[in-house]
JSON list of C-alpha atoms in Angstrom, two decimals:
[
{"chain": "A", "resi": 9, "resn": "MET", "atom": "CA", "xyz": [0.00, 0.00, 0.00]},
{"chain": "A", "resi": 10, "resn": "PHE", "atom": "CA", "xyz": [1.12, 3.57, -0.68]},
{"chain": "A", "resi": 11, "resn": "PHE", "atom": "CA", "xyz": [2.61, 5.11, 2.48]},
{"chain": "A", "resi": 12, "resn": "ARG", "atom": "CA", "xyz": [1.31, 8.52, 3.50]},
{"chain": "A", "resi": 13, "resn": "THR", "atom": "CA", "xyz": [2.99, 11.06, 5.76]},
{"chain": "A", "resi": 14, "resn": "ASN", "atom": "CA", "xyz": [-0.22, 12.23, 7.47]},
{"chain": "A", "resi": 15, "resn": "TYR", "atom": "CA", "xyz": [-2.20, 10.16, 9.95]},
{"chain": "A", "resi": 16, "resn": "GLY", "atom": "CA", "xyz": [-5.72, 8.85, 9.82]},
{"chain": "A", "resi": 17, "resn": "PRO", "atom": "CA", "xyz": [-7.49, 6.73, 7.19]},
{"chain": "A", "resi": 18, "resn": "ALA", "atom": "CA", "xyz": [-6.73, 7.56, 3.56]},
{"chain": "A", "resi": 19, "resn": "ALA", "atom": "CA", "xyz": [-9.57, 9.00, 1.50]},
{"chain": "A", "resi": 20, "resn": "ILE", "atom": "CA", "xyz": [-9.28, 6.02, -0.85]},
{"chain": "A", "resi": 21, "resn": "ASP", "atom": "CA", "xyz": [-9.83, 3.62, 2.06]},
{"chain": "A", "resi": 22, "resn": "ILE", "atom": "CA", "xyz": [-12.86, 5.61, 3.20]},
{"chain": "A", "resi": 23, "resn": "LEU", "atom": "CA", "xyz": [-14.34, 5.42, -0.31]},
{"chain": "A", "resi": 24, "resn": "LEU", "atom": "CA", "xyz": [-13.66, 1.69, -0.49]},
{"chain": "A", "resi": 25, "resn": "ASP", "atom": "CA", "xyz": [-15.29, 1.20, 2.93]},
{"chain": "A", "resi": 26, "resn": "GLN", "atom": "CA", "xyz": [-18.37, 3.04, 1.66]},
{"chain": "A", "resi": 27, "resn": "VAL", "atom": "CA", "xyz": [-18.47, 0.80, -1.42]},
{"chain": "A", "resi": 28, "resn": "GLN", "atom": "CA", "xyz": [-18.30, -2.27, 0.81]},
{"chain": "A", "resi": 29, "resn": "GLN", "atom": "CA", "xyz": [-21.01, -0.95, 3.13]},
{"chain": "A", "resi": 30, "resn": "ALA", "atom": "CA", "xyz": [-23.30, -0.10, 0.21]},
{"chain": "A", "resi": 31, "resn": "ARG", "atom": "CA", "xyz": [-22.87, -3.61, -1.20]},
{"chain": "A", "resi": 32, "resn": "ALA", "atom": "CA", "xyz": [-23.62, -5.20, 2.16]},
{"chain": "A", "resi": 33, "resn": "ILE", "atom": "CA", "xyz": [-26.76, -3.08, 2.59]},
{"chain": "A", "resi": 34, "resn": "SER", "atom": "CA", "xyz": [-27.88, -3.85, -0.96]},
{"chain": "A", "resi": 35, "resn": "SER", "atom": "CA", "xyz": [-27.48, -7.58, -0.34]},
{"chain": "A", "resi": 36, "resn": "ALA", "atom": "CA", "xyz": [-29.38, -7.31, 2.94]},
{"chain": "A", "resi": 37, "resn": "GLN", "atom": "CA", "xyz": [-32.20, -5.36, 1.29]},
{"chain": "A", "resi": 38, "resn": "ARG", "atom": "CA", "xyz": [-32.53, -7.97, -1.45]},
{"chain": "A", "resi": 39, "resn": "ALA", "atom": "CA", "xyz": [-32.74, -10.67, 1.19]},
{"chain": "A", "resi": 40, "resn": "ASP", "atom": "CA", "xyz": [-35.34, -8.70, 3.14]},
{"chain": "A", "resi": 41, "resn": "ALA", "atom": "CA", "xyz": [-37.41, -8.17, 0.01]},
{"chain": "A", "resi": 42, "resn": "SER", "atom": "CA", "xyz": [-37.97, -11.90, -0.29]},
{"chain": "A", "resi": 43, "resn": "ALA", "atom": "CA", "xyz": [-38.95, -12.27, 3.37]},
{"chain": "A", "resi": 44, "resn": "GLU", "atom": "CA", "xyz": [-42.28, -11.34, 4.90]},
{"chain": "A", "resi": 45, "resn": "ARG", "atom": "CA", "xyz": [-42.11, -8.03, 6.74]},
{"chain": "A", "resi": 46, "resn": "THR", "atom": "CA", "xyz": [-43.76, -7.81, 10.14]},
{"chain": "A", "resi": 47, "resn": "LYS", "atom": "CA", "xyz": [-44.26, -4.06, 9.99]},
{"chain": "A", "resi": 48, "resn": "ASP", "atom": "CA", "xyz": [-46.00, -2.03, 7.32]},
{"chain": "A", "resi": 49, "resn": "CYS", "atom": "CA", "xyz": [-43.90, 1.05, 7.98]},
{"chain": "A", "resi": 50, "resn": "GLU", "atom": "CA", "xyz": [-40.45, 1.33, 9.44]},
{"chain": "A", "resi": 51, "resn": "ALA", "atom": "CA", "xyz": [-38.44, 4.42, 10.24]},
{"chain": "A", "resi": 52, "resn": "PRO", "atom": "CA", "xyz": [-35.38, 4.73, 8.00]},
{"chain": "A", "resi": 53, "resn": "GLY", "atom": "CA", "xyz": [-32.20, 3.66, 9.75]},
{"chain": "A", "resi": 54, "resn": "ASP", "atom": "CA", "xyz": [-28.57, 4.51, 9.16]},
{"chain": "A", "resi": 55, "resn": "GLU", "atom": "CA", "xyz": [-28.49, 2.03, 6.29]},
{"chain": "A", "resi": 56, "resn": "ALA", "atom": "CA", "xyz": [-30.56, 4.40, 4.17]},
{"chain": "A", "resi": 57, "resn": "LEU", "atom": "CA", "xyz": [-27.89, 7.05, 4.52]},
{"chain": "A", "resi": 58, "resn": "VAL", "atom": "CA", "xyz": [-25.09, 4.96, 2.98]},
{"chain": "A", "resi": 59, "resn": "VAL", "atom": "CA", "xyz": [-24.64, 5.78, -0.70]},
{"chain": "A", "resi": 60, "resn": "ALA", "atom": "CA", "xyz": [-21.97, 4.11, -2.82]},
{"chain": "A", "resi": 61, "resn": "PRO", "atom": "CA", "xyz": [-19.34, 6.62, -4.00]},
{"chain": "A", "resi": 62, "resn": "THR", "atom": "CA", "xyz": [-19.08, 7.30, -7.71]},
{"chain": "A", "resi": 63, "resn": "LEU", "atom": "CA", "xyz": [-16.13, 6.51, -9.96]},
{"chain": "A", "resi": 64, "resn": "GLU", "atom": "CA", "xyz": [-15.58, 10.25, -10.33]},
{"chain": "A", "resi": 65, "resn": "GLN", "atom": "CA", "xyz": [-14.97, 10.54, -6.58]},
{"chain": "A", "resi": 66, "resn": "PHE", "atom": "CA", "xyz": [-12.18, 8.00, -6.93]},
{"chain": "A", "resi": 67, "resn": "LEU", "atom": "CA", "xyz": [-10.75, 9.87, -9.94]},
{"chain": "A", "resi": 68, "resn": "ASP", "atom": "CA", "xyz": [-10.73, 13.08, -7.88]},
{"chain": "A", "resi": 69, "resn": "ASP", "atom": "CA", "xyz": [-8.60, 11.51, -5.13]},
{"chain": "A", "resi": 70, "resn": "GLU", "atom": "CA", "xyz": [-4.92, 12.47, -5.30]},
{"chain": "A", "resi": 71, "resn": "ASP", "atom": "CA", "xyz": [-3.87, 9.09, -3.88]},
{"chain": "A", "resi": 72, "resn": "LEU", "atom": "CA", "xyz": [-5.63, 7.06, -6.57]},
{"chain": "A", "resi": 73, "resn": "LEU", "atom": "CA", "xyz": [-2.62, 6.48, -8.84]},
{"chain": "A", "resi": 74, "resn": "PRO", "atom": "CA", "xyz": [-0.05, 5.83, -6.07]},
{"chain": "A", "resi": 75, "resn": "GLU", "atom": "CA", "xyz": [-2.45, 3.38, -4.42]},
{"chain": "A", "resi": 76, "resn": "CYS", "atom": "CA", "xyz": [-3.15, 1.75, -7.77]},
{"chain": "A", "resi": 77, "resn": "ARG", "atom": "CA", "xyz": [0.53, 1.34, -8.63]},
{"chain": "A", "resi": 78, "resn": "SER", "atom": "CA", "xyz": [1.31, 0.03, -5.15]},
{"chain": "A", "resi": 79, "resn": "ASP", "atom": "CA", "xyz": [-1.14, -2.82, -5.81]},
{"chain": "A", "resi": 80, "resn": "ASN", "atom": "CA", "xyz": [-3.83, -1.92, -3.28]},
{"chain": "A", "resi": 81, "resn": "GLY", "atom": "CA", "xyz": [-5.87, -5.12, -3.53]},
{"chain": "A", "resi": 82, "resn": "ARG", "atom": "CA", "xyz": [-9.25, -3.65, -2.62]},
{"chain": "A", "resi": 83, "resn": "LEU", "atom": "CA", "xyz": [-8.79, -0.76, -5.03]},
{"chain": "A", "resi": 84, "resn": "ILE", "atom": "CA", "xyz": [-7.76, -3.07, -7.89]},
{"chain": "A", "resi": 85, "resn": "ASP", "atom": "CA", "xyz": [-10.81, -5.25, -7.14]},
{"chain": "A", "resi": 86, "resn": "TYR", "atom": "CA", "xyz": [-12.98, -2.16, -7.51]},
{"chain": "A", "resi": 87, "resn": "LEU", "atom": "CA", "xyz": [-11.29, -0.91, -10.70]},
{"chain": "A", "resi": 88, "resn": "THR", "atom": "CA", "xyz": [-11.43, -4.29, -12.47]},
{"chain": "A", "resi": 89, "resn": "GLN", "atom": "CA", "xyz": [-15.20, -4.64, -12.22]},
{"chain": "A", "resi": 90, "resn": "ASP", "atom": "CA", "xyz": [-16.68, -4.85, -15.71]},
{"chain": "A", "resi": 91, "resn": "HIS", "atom": "CA", "xyz": [-18.88, -1.76, -15.39]},
{"chain": "A", "resi": 92, "resn": "ILE", "atom": "CA", "xyz": [-15.99, 0.29, -13.94]},
{"chain": "A", "resi": 93, "resn": "LEU", "atom": "CA", "xyz": [-13.62, -0.75, -16.74]},
{"chain": "A", "resi": 94, "resn": "ARG", "atom": "CA", "xyz": [-16.26, 0.16, -19.33]},
{"chain": "A", "resi": 95, "resn": "ALA", "atom": "CA", "xyz": [-16.67, 3.57, -17.71]},
{"chain": "A", "resi": 96, "resn": "LEU", "atom": "CA", "xyz": [-12.90, 4.15, -17.62]},
{"chain": "A", "resi": 97, "resn": "ILE", "atom": "CA", "xyz": [-12.51, 3.25, -21.30]},
{"chain": "A", "resi": 98, "resn": "CYS", "atom": "CA", "xyz": [-15.44, 5.47, -22.30]},
{"chain": "A", "resi": 99, "resn": "LEU", "atom": "CA", "xyz": [-14.12, 8.39, -20.24]},
{"chain": "A", "resi": 100, "resn": "CYS", "atom": "CA", "xyz": [-10.77, 8.44, -22.06]},
{"chain": "A", "resi": 101, "resn": "THR", "atom": "CA", "xyz": [-12.02, 7.68, -25.59]},
{"chain": "A", "resi": 102, "resn": "ARG", "atom": "CA", "xyz": [-15.29, 9.61, -25.83]},
{"chain": "A", "resi": 103, "resn": "ARG", "atom": "CA", "xyz": [-16.09, 13.27, -25.31]},
{"chain": "A", "resi": 104, "resn": "PRO", "atom": "CA", "xyz": [-18.99, 14.20, -23.02]},
{"chain": "A", "resi": 105, "resn": "GLY", "atom": "CA", "xyz": [-22.06, 15.59, -24.73]},
{"chain": "A", "resi": 106, "resn": "SER", "atom": "CA", "xyz": [-21.46, 19.31, -24.33]},
{"chain": "A", "resi": 107, "resn": "ASN", "atom": "CA", "xyz": [-19.24, 21.12, -26.80]},
{"chain": "A", "resi": 108, "resn": "ILE", "atom": "CA", "xyz": [-16.72, 23.07, -24.76]},
{"chain": "A", "resi": 109, "resn": "THR", "atom": "CA", "xyz": [-13.13, 24.28, -25.04]},
{"chain": "A", "resi": 110, "resn": "THR", "atom": "CA", "xyz": [-10.31, 24.82, -22.58]},
{"chain": "A", "resi": 111, "resn": "SER", "atom": "CA", "xyz": [-10.65, 28.61, -22.77]},
{"chain": "A", "resi": 112, "resn": "ASN", "atom": "CA", "xyz": [-14.34, 28.87, -21.92]},
{"chain": "A", "resi": 113, "resn": "VAL", "atom": "CA", "xyz": [-14.01, 26.29, -19.14]},
{"chain": "A", "resi": 114, "resn": "GLU", "atom": "CA", "xyz": [-11.28, 28.45, -17.56]},
{"chain": "A", "resi": 115, "resn": "GLU", "atom": "CA", "xyz": [-13.49, 31.51, -17.98]},
{"chain": "A", "resi": 116, "resn": "GLN", "atom": "CA", "xyz": [-16.40, 29.78, -16.24]},
{"chain": "A", "resi": 117, "resn": "VAL", "atom": "CA", "xyz": [-14.18, 28.74, -13.34]},
{"chain": "A", "resi": 118, "resn": "LYS", "atom": "CA", "xyz": [-12.73, 32.25, -12.94]},
{"chain": "A", "resi": 119, "resn": "LYS", "atom": "CA", "xyz": [-16.22, 33.77, -12.90]},
{"chain": "A", "resi": 120, "resn": "GLY", "atom": "CA", "xyz": [-17.34, 31.20, -10.36]},
{"chain": "A", "resi": 121, "resn": "GLU", "atom": "CA", "xyz": [-20.19, 30.07, -12.58]},
{"chain": "A", "resi": 122, "resn": "ALA", "atom": "CA", "xyz": [-22.14, 27.08, -11.31]},
{"chain": "A", "resi": 123, "resn": "GLY", "atom": "CA", "xyz": [-20.84, 23.83, -12.72]},
{"chain": "A", "resi": 124, "resn": "GLY", "atom": "CA", "xyz": [-17.72, 25.39, -14.24]},
{"chain": "A", "resi": 125, "resn": "GLU", "atom": "CA", "xyz": [-15.30, 23.36, -12.13]},
{"chain": "A", "resi": 126, "resn": "ASP", "atom": "CA", "xyz": [-17.29, 20.16, -12.57]},
{"chain": "A", "resi": 127, "resn": "GLU", "atom": "CA", "xyz": [-17.37, 20.73, -16.33]},
{"chain": "A", "resi": 128, "resn": "ALA", "atom": "CA", "xyz": [-13.60, 21.18, -16.37]},
{"chain": "A", "resi": 129, "resn": "LYS", "atom": "CA", "xyz": [-13.18, 17.87, -14.56]},
{"chain": "A", "resi": 130, "resn": "ARG", "atom": "CA", "xyz": [-15.64, 16.13, -16.85]},
{"chain": "A", "resi": 131, "resn": "GLN", "atom": "CA", "xyz": [-13.91, 17.36, -19.98]},
{"chain": "A", "resi": 132, "resn": "PHE", "atom": "CA", "xyz": [-10.26, 17.12, -18.96]},
{"chain": "A", "resi": 133, "resn": "LYS", "atom": "CA", "xyz": [-9.35, 15.78, -15.52]},
{"chain": "A", "resi": 134, "resn": "TRP", "atom": "CA", "xyz": [-11.48, 12.64, -15.38]},
{"chain": "A", "resi": 135, "resn": "PRO", "atom": "CA", "xyz": [-10.55, 11.46, -18.92]},
{"chain": "A", "resi": 136, "resn": "TYR", "atom": "CA", "xyz": [-6.88, 12.04, -18.07]},
{"chain": "A", "resi": 137, "resn": "MET", "atom": "CA", "xyz": [-7.12, 10.16, -14.77]},
{"chain": "A", "resi": 138, "resn": "ALA", "atom": "CA", "xyz": [-9.02, 7.31, -16.43]},
{"chain": "A", "resi": 139, "resn": "SER", "atom": "CA", "xyz": [-6.25, 6.92, -19.02]},
{"chain": "A", "resi": 140, "resn": "GLU", "atom": "CA", "xyz": [-3.61, 7.00, -16.27]},
{"chain": "A", "resi": 141, "resn": "VAL", "atom": "CA", "xyz": [-5.37, 4.18, -14.42]},
{"chain": "A", "resi": 142, "resn": "LEU", "atom": "CA", "xyz": [-5.65, 2.04, -17.56]},
{"chain": "A", "resi": 143, "resn": "ALA", "atom": "CA", "xyz": [-2.03, 2.79, -18.49]},
{"chain": "A", "resi": 144, "resn": "ALA", "atom": "CA", "xyz": [-0.62, 2.25, -14.99]},
{"chain": "A", "resi": 145, "resn": "GLU", "atom": "CA", "xyz": [0.85, -1.12, -16.11]},
{"chain": "A", "resi": 146, "resn": "VAL", "atom": "CA", "xyz": [-0.92, -2.95, -13.31]},
{"chain": "A", "resi": 147, "resn": "GLU", "atom": "CA", "xyz": [-1.11, -6.56, -14.47]},
{"chain": "A", "resi": 148, "resn": "ARG", "atom": "CA", "xyz": [-4.60, -7.24, -13.11]},
{"chain": "A", "resi": 149, "resn": "ILE", "atom": "CA", "xyz": [-6.02, -4.16, -14.84]},
{"chain": "A", "resi": 150, "resn": "SER", "atom": "CA", "xyz": [-4.35, -4.92, -18.18]},
{"chain": "A", "resi": 151, "resn": "ASP", "atom": "CA", "xyz": [-5.46, -8.54, -17.94]},
{"chain": "A", "resi": 152, "resn": "ALA", "atom": "CA", "xyz": [-9.05, -7.54, -17.17]},
{"chain": "A", "resi": 153, "resn": "VAL", "atom": "CA", "xyz": [-9.18, -5.22, -20.20]},
{"chain": "A", "resi": 154, "resn": "LEU", "atom": "CA", "xyz": [-7.90, -7.85, -22.65]},
{"chain": "A", "resi": 155, "resn": "ARG", "atom": "CA", "xyz": [-9.90, -10.68, -21.12]},
{"chain": "A", "resi": 156, "resn": "SER", "atom": "CA", "xyz": [-13.18, -9.14, -22.31]},
{"chain": "A", "resi": 157, "resn": "ASN", "atom": "CA", "xyz": [-14.05, -8.81, -26.01]},
{"chain": "A", "resi": 158, "resn": "GLU", "atom": "CA", "xyz": [-16.46, -6.05, -25.05]},
{"chain": "A", "resi": 159, "resn": "HIS", "atom": "CA", "xyz": [-13.69, -3.98, -23.45]},
{"chain": "A", "resi": 160, "resn": "VAL", "atom": "CA", "xyz": [-11.29, -4.50, -26.36]},
{"chain": "A", "resi": 161, "resn": "ASP", "atom": "CA", "xyz": [-13.97, -3.58, -28.92]},
{"chain": "A", "resi": 162, "resn": "LEU", "atom": "CA", "xyz": [-14.91, -0.52, -26.87]},
{"chain": "A", "resi": 163, "resn": "LEU", "atom": "CA", "xyz": [-11.28, 0.63, -26.90]},
{"chain": "A", "resi": 164, "resn": "PHE", "atom": "CA", "xyz": [-10.81, 0.03, -30.63]},
{"chain": "A", "resi": 165, "resn": "ASP", "atom": "CA", "xyz": [-14.12, 1.74, -31.48]},
{"chain": "A", "resi": 166, "resn": "PHE", "atom": "CA", "xyz": [-12.28, 5.01, -30.91]},
{"chain": "A", "resi": 167, "resn": "LEU", "atom": "CA", "xyz": [-10.70, 4.53, -34.35]},
{"chain": "A", "resi": 168, "resn": "ASP", "atom": "CA", "xyz": [-14.07, 4.48, -36.13]},
{"chain": "A", "resi": 169, "resn": "ALA", "atom": "CA", "xyz": [-14.04, 8.27, -36.52]},
{"chain": "A", "resi": 170, "resn": "ALA", "atom": "CA", "xyz": [-13.55, 9.80, -39.96]},
{"chain": "A", "resi": 171, "resn": "PRO", "atom": "CA", "xyz": [-9.94, 10.63, -40.95]},
{"chain": "A", "resi": 172, "resn": "GLY", "atom": "CA", "xyz": [-8.80, 13.93, -39.49]},
{"chain": "A", "resi": 173, "resn": "SER", "atom": "CA", "xyz": [-11.64, 14.10, -36.98]},
{"chain": "A", "resi": 174, "resn": "LEU", "atom": "CA", "xyz": [-10.00, 12.48, -33.96]},
{"chain": "A", "resi": 175, "resn": "ASP", "atom": "CA", "xyz": [-9.97, 14.61, -30.81]},
{"chain": "A", "resi": 176, "resn": "LEU", "atom": "CA", "xyz": [-6.30, 15.28, -30.03]},
{"chain": "A", "resi": 177, "resn": "PHE", "atom": "CA", "xyz": [-6.74, 15.05, -26.25]},
{"chain": "A", "resi": 178, "resn": "LEU", "atom": "CA", "xyz": [-8.57, 11.74, -26.51]},
{"chain": "A", "resi": 179, "resn": "CYS", "atom": "CA", "xyz": [-6.09, 10.51, -29.11]},
{"chain": "A", "resi": 180, "resn": "MET", "atom": "CA", "xyz": [-3.28, 11.09, -26.61]},
{"chain": "A", "resi": 181, "resn": "HIS", "atom": "CA", "xyz": [-5.20, 9.14, -23.96]},
{"chain": "A", "resi": 182, "resn": "PHE", "atom": "CA", "xyz": [-5.92, 6.32, -26.41]},
{"chain": "A", "resi": 183, "resn": "GLY", "atom": "CA", "xyz": [-2.27, 6.13, -27.48]},
{"chain": "A", "resi": 184, "resn": "LYS", "atom": "CA", "xyz": [-1.12, 6.07, -23.87]},
{"chain": "A", "resi": 185, "resn": "VAL", "atom": "CA", "xyz": [-3.40, 3.16, -22.99]},
{"chain": "A", "resi": 186, "resn": "PHE", "atom": "CA", "xyz": [-2.63, 1.25, -26.20]},
{"chain": "A", "resi": 187, "resn": "ASN", "atom": "CA", "xyz": [1.13, 1.58, -25.77]},
{"chain": "A", "resi": 188, "resn": "ALA", "atom": "CA", "xyz": [0.93, 0.56, -22.11]},
{"chain": "A", "resi": 189, "resn": "LEU", "atom": "CA", "xyz": [-0.94, -2.60, -23.13]},
{"chain": "A", "resi": 190, "resn": "LEU", "atom": "CA", "xyz": [1.74, -3.25, -25.75]},
{"chain": "A", "resi": 191, "resn": "ARG", "atom": "CA", "xyz": [4.44, -3.04, -23.09]},
{"chain": "A", "resi": 192, "resn": "THR", "atom": "CA", "xyz": [2.73, -5.25, -20.54]},
{"chain": "A", "resi": 193, "resn": "GLN", "atom": "CA", "xyz": [0.62, -7.62, -22.67]},
{"chain": "A", "resi": 194, "resn": "HIS", "atom": "CA", "xyz": [2.43, -7.46, -26.02]},
{"chain": "A", "resi": 195, "resn": "LEU", "atom": "CA", "xyz": [1.55, -10.84, -27.51]},
{"chain": "A", "resi": 196, "resn": "ARG", "atom": "CA", "xyz": [-1.98, -10.88, -26.10]},
{"chain": "A", "resi": 197, "resn": "LEU", "atom": "CA", "xyz": [-2.73, -7.48, -27.61]},
{"chain": "A", "resi": 198, "resn": "LEU", "atom": "CA", "xyz": [-1.34, -8.64, -30.96]},
{"chain": "A", "resi": 199, "resn": "GLU", "atom": "CA", "xyz": [-3.65, -11.65, -30.78]},
{"chain": "A", "resi": 200, "resn": "GLU", "atom": "CA", "xyz": [-6.63, -9.36, -30.20]},
{"chain": "A", "resi": 201, "resn": "ILE", "atom": "CA", "xyz": [-5.60, -7.17, -33.16]},
{"chain": "A", "resi": 202, "resn": "CYS", "atom": "CA", "xyz": [-5.19, -10.25, -35.36]},
{"chain": "A", "resi": 203, "resn": "LYS", "atom": "CA", "xyz": [-8.81, -11.13, -34.57]},
{"chain": "A", "resi": 204, "resn": "ARG", "atom": "CA", "xyz": [-9.79, -7.62, -35.72]},
{"chain": "A", "resi": 205, "resn": "LYS", "atom": "CA", "xyz": [-7.52, -6.95, -38.71]},
{"chain": "A", "resi": 206, "resn": "PRO", "atom": "CA", "xyz": [-9.49, -3.87, -39.85]},
{"chain": "A", "resi": 207, "resn": "VAL", "atom": "CA", "xyz": [-8.06, -2.16, -36.75]},
{"chain": "A", "resi": 208, "resn": "VAL", "atom": "CA", "xyz": [-4.67, -1.96, -38.49]},
{"chain": "A", "resi": 209, "resn": "LEU", "atom": "CA", "xyz": [-6.18, -0.17, -41.50]},
{"chain": "A", "resi": 210, "resn": "LYS", "atom": "CA", "xyz": [-8.01, 2.18, -39.13]},
{"chain": "A", "resi": 211, "resn": "LEU", "atom": "CA", "xyz": [-4.66, 3.02, -37.53]},
{"chain": "A", "resi": 212, "resn": "VAL", "atom": "CA", "xyz": [-3.24, 3.76, -40.98]},
{"chain": "A", "resi": 213, "resn": "LYS", "atom": "CA", "xyz": [-6.26, 5.94, -41.74]},
{"chain": "A", "resi": 214, "resn": "HIS", "atom": "CA", "xyz": [-5.41, 8.13, -38.74]},
{"chain": "A", "resi": 215, "resn": "VAL", "atom": "CA", "xyz": [-1.63, 8.11, -39.19]},
{"chain": "A", "resi": 216, "resn": "SER", "atom": "CA", "xyz": [-1.57, 11.93, -39.41]},
{"chain": "A", "resi": 217, "resn": "CYS", "atom": "CA", "xyz": [-2.38, 11.96, -35.68]},
{"chain": "A", "resi": 218, "resn": "ALA", "atom": "CA", "xyz": [0.96, 11.66, -33.86]},
{"chain": "A", "resi": 219, "resn": "PRO", "atom": "CA", "xyz": [-0.15, 9.25, -31.09]},
{"chain": "A", "resi": 220, "resn": "VAL", "atom": "CA", "xyz": [-1.57, 6.87, -33.72]},
{"chain": "A", "resi": 221, "resn": "SER", "atom": "CA", "xyz": [1.57, 6.97, -35.87]},
{"chain": "A", "resi": 222, "resn": "GLU", "atom": "CA", "xyz": [3.56, 6.14, -32.72]},
{"chain": "A", "resi": 223, "resn": "ILE", "atom": "CA", "xyz": [1.36, 3.07, -32.20]},
{"chain": "A", "resi": 224, "resn": "LEU", "atom": "CA", "xyz": [2.17, 1.82, -35.72]},
{"chain": "A", "resi": 225, "resn": "VAL", "atom": "CA", "xyz": [5.87, 2.17, -34.96]},
{"chain": "A", "resi": 226, "resn": "ARG", "atom": "CA", "xyz": [5.59, 0.49, -31.57]},
{"chain": "A", "resi": 227, "resn": "LEU", "atom": "CA", "xyz": [3.76, -2.47, -33.09]},
{"chain": "A", "resi": 228, "resn": "LEU", "atom": "CA", "xyz": [7.15, -3.41, -34.55]},
{"chain": "A", "resi": 229, "resn": "ASP", "atom": "CA", "xyz": [8.86, -3.21, -31.17]},
{"chain": "A", "resi": 230, "resn": "GLY", "atom": "CA", "xyz": [9.54, -6.65, -29.79]},
{"chain": "A", "resi": 231, "resn": "PRO", "atom": "CA", "xyz": [8.13, -7.79, -26.45]},
{"chain": "A", "resi": 232, "resn": "GLU", "atom": "CA", "xyz": [10.08, -6.40, -23.51]},
{"chain": "A", "resi": 233, "resn": "SER", "atom": "CA", "xyz": [12.73, -8.77, -22.22]},
{"chain": "A", "resi": 234, "resn": "GLU", "atom": "CA", "xyz": [14.89, -8.87, -19.10]},
{"chain": "A", "resi": 235, "resn": "ASP", "atom": "CA", "xyz": [17.94, -9.53, -21.32]},
{"chain": "A", "resi": 236, "resn": "TYR", "atom": "CA", "xyz": [19.53, -6.31, -22.56]},
{"chain": "A", "resi": 237, "resn": "ASN", "atom": "CA", "xyz": [19.89, -6.04, -26.32]},
{"chain": "A", "resi": 238, "resn": "PRO", "atom": "CA", "xyz": [21.79, -2.93, -27.55]},
{"chain": "A", "resi": 239, "resn": "SER", "atom": "CA", "xyz": [20.08, -3.14, -30.94]},
{"chain": "A", "resi": 240, "resn": "GLY", "atom": "CA", "xyz": [16.63, -3.46, -29.39]},
{"chain": "A", "resi": 241, "resn": "ASN", "atom": "CA", "xyz": [14.26, -6.38, -29.27]},
{"chain": "A", "resi": 242, "resn": "PRO", "atom": "CA", "xyz": [13.31, -7.84, -32.69]},
{"chain": "A", "resi": 243, "resn": "PRO", "atom": "CA", "xyz": [9.65, -7.48, -33.61]},
{"chain": "A", "resi": 244, "resn": "ALA", "atom": "CA", "xyz": [7.33, -10.37, -32.88]},
{"chain": "A", "resi": 245, "resn": "HIS", "atom": "CA", "xyz": [6.63, -12.60, -35.88]},
{"chain": "A", "resi": 246, "resn": "ALA", "atom": "CA", "xyz": [2.91, -12.00, -35.34]},
{"chain": "A", "resi": 247, "resn": "ALA", "atom": "CA", "xyz": [3.40, -8.24, -35.72]},
{"chain": "A", "resi": 248, "resn": "VAL", "atom": "CA", "xyz": [5.41, -8.56, -38.94]},
{"chain": "A", "resi": 249, "resn": "ALA", "atom": "CA", "xyz": [2.90, -11.02, -40.39]},
{"chain": "A", "resi": 250, "resn": "LEU", "atom": "CA", "xyz": [-0.02, -8.81, -39.41]},
{"chain": "A", "resi": 251, "resn": "LEU", "atom": "CA", "xyz": [1.39, -5.62, -40.95]},
{"chain": "A", "resi": 252, "resn": "THR", "atom": "CA", "xyz": [2.44, -7.51, -44.08]},
{"chain": "A", "resi": 253, "resn": "GLU", "atom": "CA", "xyz": [-0.94, -9.16, -44.52]},
{"chain": "A", "resi": 254, "resn": "CYS", "atom": "CA", "xyz": [-2.69, -5.81, -44.12]},
{"chain": "A", "resi": 255, "resn": "ASN", "atom": "CA", "xyz": [-0.41, -4.20, -46.76]},
{"chain": "A", "resi": 256, "resn": "VAL", "atom": "CA", "xyz": [0.46, -1.38, -44.39]},
{"chain": "A", "resi": 257, "resn": "VAL", "atom": "CA", "xyz": [3.32, -0.04, -46.53]},
{"chain": "A", "resi": 258, "resn": "GLU", "atom": "CA", "xyz": [1.08, 0.12, -49.61]},
{"chain": "A", "resi": 259, "resn": "GLU", "atom": "CA", "xyz": [-1.74, 1.72, -47.63]},
{"chain": "A", "resi": 260, "resn": "LEU", "atom": "CA", "xyz": [0.63, 4.34, -46.25]},
{"chain": "A", "resi": 261, "resn": "SER", "atom": "CA", "xyz": [2.01, 5.11, -49.71]},
{"chain": "A", "resi": 262, "resn": "ASN", "atom": "CA", "xyz": [-1.52, 5.67, -50.98]},
{"chain": "A", "resi": 263, "resn": "LEU", "atom": "CA", "xyz": [-1.98, 8.43, -48.41]},
{"chain": "A", "resi": 264, "resn": "PHE", "atom": "CA", "xyz": [0.95, 10.51, -49.64]}
]
């Protein structure tokens, strides 16, 4: 666990305790619903006051990433739930509904307008933090992402946009997550791409976006090895075969 200099329970632990309490109460309420109640009306107890914290509350906590990287078991359990992983992927690959820019968010915050700070978090902080969690190179998180076809498809759906229309901020987040998966789960990620070969052509389509062009280059990086090689690790045979089969060189030449 990440060591803190101040005393008292960490905010992350408090949030996790609230999640656990809310689950316990929910389970108890489901059990009670199937049993015959002896009273028609009961005064609400303390259980009614326990509300599960939101993912955004976790993303706002400054200890989230240190605790995540220090392998806080309870936190990793929370983050690797299917619905939480889906939310994290969507946060860093899809813009919220409102059309807003950095400048007018800053103006709203300076003026103290209602919702200005929350809007800034929704547009910039939470997507950034979500990408940092997914790219933290925590084995259980990477494994949970690649273990689900739904999660992999959700990540790759980012590339469905028309050429030249990718959001640069989100493209940076996408590239960060993709490259982190390449470093930690190289062969598994290649296997997933091989099952979805159009993904390679979608990467080529967006090669003018720097984070995407970096992905194409990194696909030819070999899996990381403990043995030092001054000339670098040779690319995996699967990567060479994939790029050759998809005619990447020809597709790139057609763009220029």
